[in-house]
Amino acid sequence: MCGIVGAVGTPNAQNIVLNGLQKLEYRGYDSAGIALANSGTLHVFKAVGKVTNLKDILPSHDSSVTSAVGHTRWATHGAPSENNAHPHVQGSIAVVHNGIIENYQSLRNDLQAAGITFISETDTETIPALIHRAKTEGKTLREAVQNFVAQAKGAFAVGVMDTETPNTLIGTRRGAPLCIG
Ligand code: GLU
């Protein structure tokens, strides 16, 4: 089982997320990643293996990063690789995901037919693609996430960051735990 940790509204977001990922290491995982929002810019880092490998490639603590979301992955769709590690990104949207999107193949086919390109083998990559498309069609971030939930089959916990609204993180779940504090 993988883990998700997010923090928003604090100059300590990067450290909170990294420490949280290390606390979740006991759950078992094959790779780790983090998205950092800094003045509307998205930075994504991923590493195969332990969270310490991710720490090694991160820039030192930056207090201008006030929003971060991280993930430890246990691969279900696609090899354990840096490319398949989360977060997955489409436009300004970064997503981490625990679980399985059972109907990802039909969602992916629809999105590809609409011209959207995928770069990973994961079911997860359909999530930022759906959210981003709904936003470009005029939905708010919240509505776009609700639209994803309405279309997705399966059990999941998901964290969503949008660099257009960096002071907001959205979490949503079905049949999988997710805590907000
Ligand atoms: N199904 C997703 C993947 O293979 C998430 C796996 C997980 O829960 O870590 O990337």
Short mmCIF file of C-alpha atoms and ligand atoms in Angstrom, two decimals:
data_model
loop_
_atom_site.label_atom_id
_atom_site.label_comp_id
_atom_site.label_asym_id
_atom_site.label_seq_id
_atom_site.Cartn_x
_atom_site.Cartn_y
_atom_site.Cartn_z
CA MET A 1 0.00 0.00 0.00
CA CYS A 2 1.30 3.42 -0.86
CA GLY A 3 1.05 6.68 1.04
CA ILE A 4 -0.03 10.25 0.39
CA VAL A 5 1.01 13.32 2.38
CA GLY A 6 0.15 16.92 1.57
CA ALA A 7 0.71 20.26 3.29
CA VAL A 8 -0.54 23.70 2.35
CA GLY A 9 -0.33 27.21 3.78
CA THR A 10 2.98 26.82 5.58
CA PRO A 11 6.59 27.73 4.69
CA ASN A 12 7.52 24.31 6.08
CA ALA A 13 5.43 22.36 3.51
CA GLN A 14 8.36 20.55 1.89
CA ASN A 15 9.73 19.21 5.20
CA ILE A 16 6.30 18.25 6.52
CA VAL A 17 5.64 16.16 3.43
CA LEU A 18 9.06 14.50 3.42
CA ASN A 19 8.82 13.64 7.10
CA GLY A 20 5.31 12.31 6.55
CA LEU A 21 6.46 10.09 3.68
CA GLN A 22 9.20 8.65 5.90
CA LYS A 23 6.61 7.87 8.58
CA LEU A 24 4.63 5.93 5.98
CA GLU A 25 7.62 3.88 4.79
CA TYR A 26 6.55 0.88 6.88
CA ARG A 27 3.66 0.39 4.44
CA GLY A 28 5.98 -0.76 1.67
CA TYR A 29 6.53 0.99 -1.67
CA ASP A 30 8.77 0.96 -4.75
CA SER A 31 9.25 4.66 -5.56
CA ALA A 32 8.51 8.12 -4.22
CA GLY A 33 7.77 11.58 -5.55
CA ILE A 34 6.82 15.10 -4.55
CA ALA A 35 5.26 18.17 -6.19
CA LEU A 36 6.15 21.60 -4.83
CA ALA A 37 4.32 24.83 -5.67
CA ASN A 38 6.39 27.96 -5.52
CA SER A 39 4.85 31.28 -6.61
CA GLY A 40 2.63 29.56 -9.14
CA THR A 41 5.40 27.33 -10.53
CA LEU A 42 5.24 23.55 -10.28
CA HIS A 43 8.35 21.53 -9.46
CA VAL A 44 8.16 17.71 -9.54
CA PHE A 45 10.82 15.30 -8.27
CA LYS A 46 10.68 11.48 -8.42
CA ALA A 47 13.00 8.64 -7.44
CA VAL A 48 12.89 4.85 -7.56
CA GLY A 49 13.52 3.14 -4.23
CA LYS A 50 13.57 4.76 -0.81
CA VAL A 51 12.36 8.21 0.24
CA THR A 52 15.98 9.01 1.05
CA ASN A 53 16.72 8.74 -2.71
CA LEU A 54 14.07 11.41 -3.25
CA LYS A 55 15.58 13.56 -0.51
CA ASP A 56 18.95 13.32 -2.24
CA ILE A 57 17.67 14.97 -5.43
CA LEU A 58 15.56 17.69 -3.77
CA PRO A 59 16.77 21.27 -3.46
CA SER A 60 17.39 22.30 0.13
CA HIS A 61 14.43 23.51 2.16
CA ASP A 62 12.79 26.53 0.52
CA SER A 63 10.41 28.58 2.67
CA SER A 64 8.77 30.10 -0.43
CA VAL A 65 7.28 26.64 -1.07
CA THR A 66 3.97 26.78 0.80
CA SER A 67 2.25 23.85 -0.86
CA ALA A 68 3.55 20.30 -1.31
CA VAL A 69 2.09 16.89 -2.03
CA GLY A 70 4.07 13.65 -1.88
CA HIS A 71 3.58 9.97 -2.56
CA THR A 72 5.08 6.56 -2.03
CA ARG A 73 3.98 4.18 -4.81
CA TRP A 74 3.21 0.49 -4.82
CA ALA A 75 2.88 -0.14 -8.55
CA THR A 76 -0.31 -1.76 -9.80
CA HIS A 77 -0.33 -0.42 -13.39
CA GLY A 78 3.09 -0.09 -14.99
CA ALA A 79 6.56 -0.97 -13.82
CA PRO A 80 8.15 0.55 -10.72
CA SER A 81 10.02 3.35 -12.52
CA GLU A 82 10.73 7.03 -12.23
CA ASN A 83 8.42 7.73 -15.15
CA ASN A 84 5.51 5.87 -13.55
CA ALA A 85 6.11 7.34 -10.08
CA HIS A 86 3.67 9.97 -8.87
CA PRO A 87 2.89 12.89 -8.98
CA HIS A 88 1.45 12.82 -12.50
CA VAL A 89 0.95 16.16 -14.18
CA GLN A 90 -1.23 17.69 -16.85
CA GLY A 91 -0.91 21.45 -17.29
CA SER A 92 -1.08 23.13 -13.89
CA ILE A 93 -2.50 19.99 -12.22
CA ALA A 94 -0.40 17.52 -10.20
CA VAL A 95 -1.99 14.36 -8.77
CA VAL A 96 -0.95 11.62 -6.36
CA HIS A 97 -3.11 8.54 -6.07
CA ASN A 98 -3.52 5.49 -3.90
CA GLY A 99 -5.60 2.63 -5.34
CA ILE A 100 -6.85 1.62 -8.77
CA ILE A 101 -8.98 3.39 -11.39
CA GLU A 102 -10.70 0.30 -12.75
CA ASN A 103 -12.05 1.97 -15.89
CA TYR A 104 -8.81 3.81 -16.67
CA GLN A 105 -8.43 2.19 -20.10
CA SER A 106 -11.72 3.53 -21.46
CA LEU A 107 -11.06 6.95 -19.86
CA ARG A 108 -7.60 6.95 -21.41
CA ASN A 109 -8.97 5.98 -24.84
CA ASP A 110 -11.45 8.89 -24.70
CA LEU A 111 -8.78 11.36 -23.61
CA GLN A 112 -6.33 10.15 -26.28
CA ALA A 113 -9.05 10.47 -28.93
CA ALA A 114 -9.39 14.11 -27.78
CA GLY A 115 -5.68 14.63 -28.42
CA ILE A 116 -4.31 14.27 -24.89
CA THR A 117 -0.88 12.63 -24.67
CA PHE A 118 0.11 10.16 -21.96
CA ILE A 119 3.69 9.54 -20.91
CA SER A 120 3.29 6.81 -18.27
CA GLU A 121 1.79 3.33 -18.09
CA THR A 122 -0.30 4.15 -15.03
CA ASP A 123 -4.04 4.27 -14.43
CA THR A 124 -3.31 7.40 -12.35
CA GLU A 125 -2.35 9.59 -15.29
CA THR A 126 -5.99 9.70 -16.41
CA ILE A 127 -6.82 11.70 -13.25
CA PRO A 128 -4.86 14.93 -13.94
CA ALA A 129 -5.87 14.61 -17.60
CA LEU A 130 -9.59 14.51 -16.70
CA ILE A 131 -9.26 17.35 -14.17
CA HIS A 132 -7.26 19.53 -16.55
CA ARG A 133 -9.70 18.97 -19.43
CA ALA A 134 -12.68 19.84 -17.21
CA LYS A 135 -10.93 23.03 -16.12
CA THR A 136 -10.26 24.05 -19.72
CA GLU A 137 -13.98 23.50 -20.35
CA GLY A 138 -14.72 26.12 -17.68
CA LYS A 139 -15.15 24.12 -14.48
CA THR A 140 -13.59 25.28 -11.20
CA LEU A 141 -10.92 23.03 -9.68
CA ARG A 142 -13.45 21.67 -7.19
CA GLU A 143 -15.99 20.96 -9.94
CA ALA A 144 -13.29 19.37 -12.09
CA VAL A 145 -12.32 17.00 -9.26
CA GLN A 146 -15.99 16.18 -8.65
CA ASN A 147 -16.28 15.43 -12.37
CA PHE A 148 -13.35 12.96 -12.08
CA VAL A 149 -14.98 11.26 -9.08
CA ALA A 150 -18.25 10.92 -10.99
CA GLN A 151 -16.48 9.18 -13.90
CA ALA A 152 -14.01 6.97 -11.99
CA LYS A 153 -14.74 3.38 -10.98
CA GLY A 154 -12.77 1.68 -8.21
CA ALA A 155 -11.32 2.50 -4.80
CA PHE A 156 -8.98 5.45 -4.46
CA ALA A 157 -7.51 8.23 -2.34
CA VAL A 158 -6.25 11.18 -4.35
CA GLY A 159 -4.40 14.42 -3.62
CA VAL A 160 -4.68 17.25 -6.16
CA MET A 161 -2.52 20.36 -6.46
CA ASP A 162 -3.19 23.16 -8.95
CA THR A 163 -0.47 25.77 -9.32
CA GLU A 164 -3.12 28.25 -10.48
CA THR A 165 -4.50 28.09 -6.91
CA PRO A 166 -1.40 27.15 -4.88
CA ASN A 167 -3.03 27.81 -1.51
CA THR A 168 -5.49 24.98 -2.03
CA LEU A 169 -4.96 21.22 -1.97
CA ILE A 170 -7.89 18.96 -2.71
CA GLY A 171 -8.22 15.46 -1.30
CA THR A 172 -10.88 12.99 -2.35
CA ARG A 173 -11.40 9.33 -1.63
CA ARG A 174 -13.65 6.34 -2.18
CA GLY A 175 -13.13 3.10 -0.28
CA ALA A 176 -9.61 4.11 0.81
CA PRO A 177 -8.54 6.17 3.85
CA LEU A 178 -7.47 9.82 3.72
CA CYS A 179 -7.13 12.07 6.80
CA ILE A 180 -7.25 15.87 6.94
CA GLY A 181 -5.81 17.76 9.91
N1 GLU B 1 -2.49 2.37 -9.43
C1 GLU B 1 -1.53 3.41 -9.19
C2 GLU B 1 -0.20 3.10 -9.88
O1 GLU B 1 0.05 1.98 -10.26
C3 GLU B 1 -1.33 3.69 -7.70
C4 GLU B 1 -0.68 2.56 -6.97
C5 GLU B 1 -0.56 2.85 -5.47
O2 GLU B 1 -1.58 2.73 -4.76
O3 GLU B 1 0.57 3.19 -5.07
O4 GLU B 1 0.59 4.01 -10.04
#
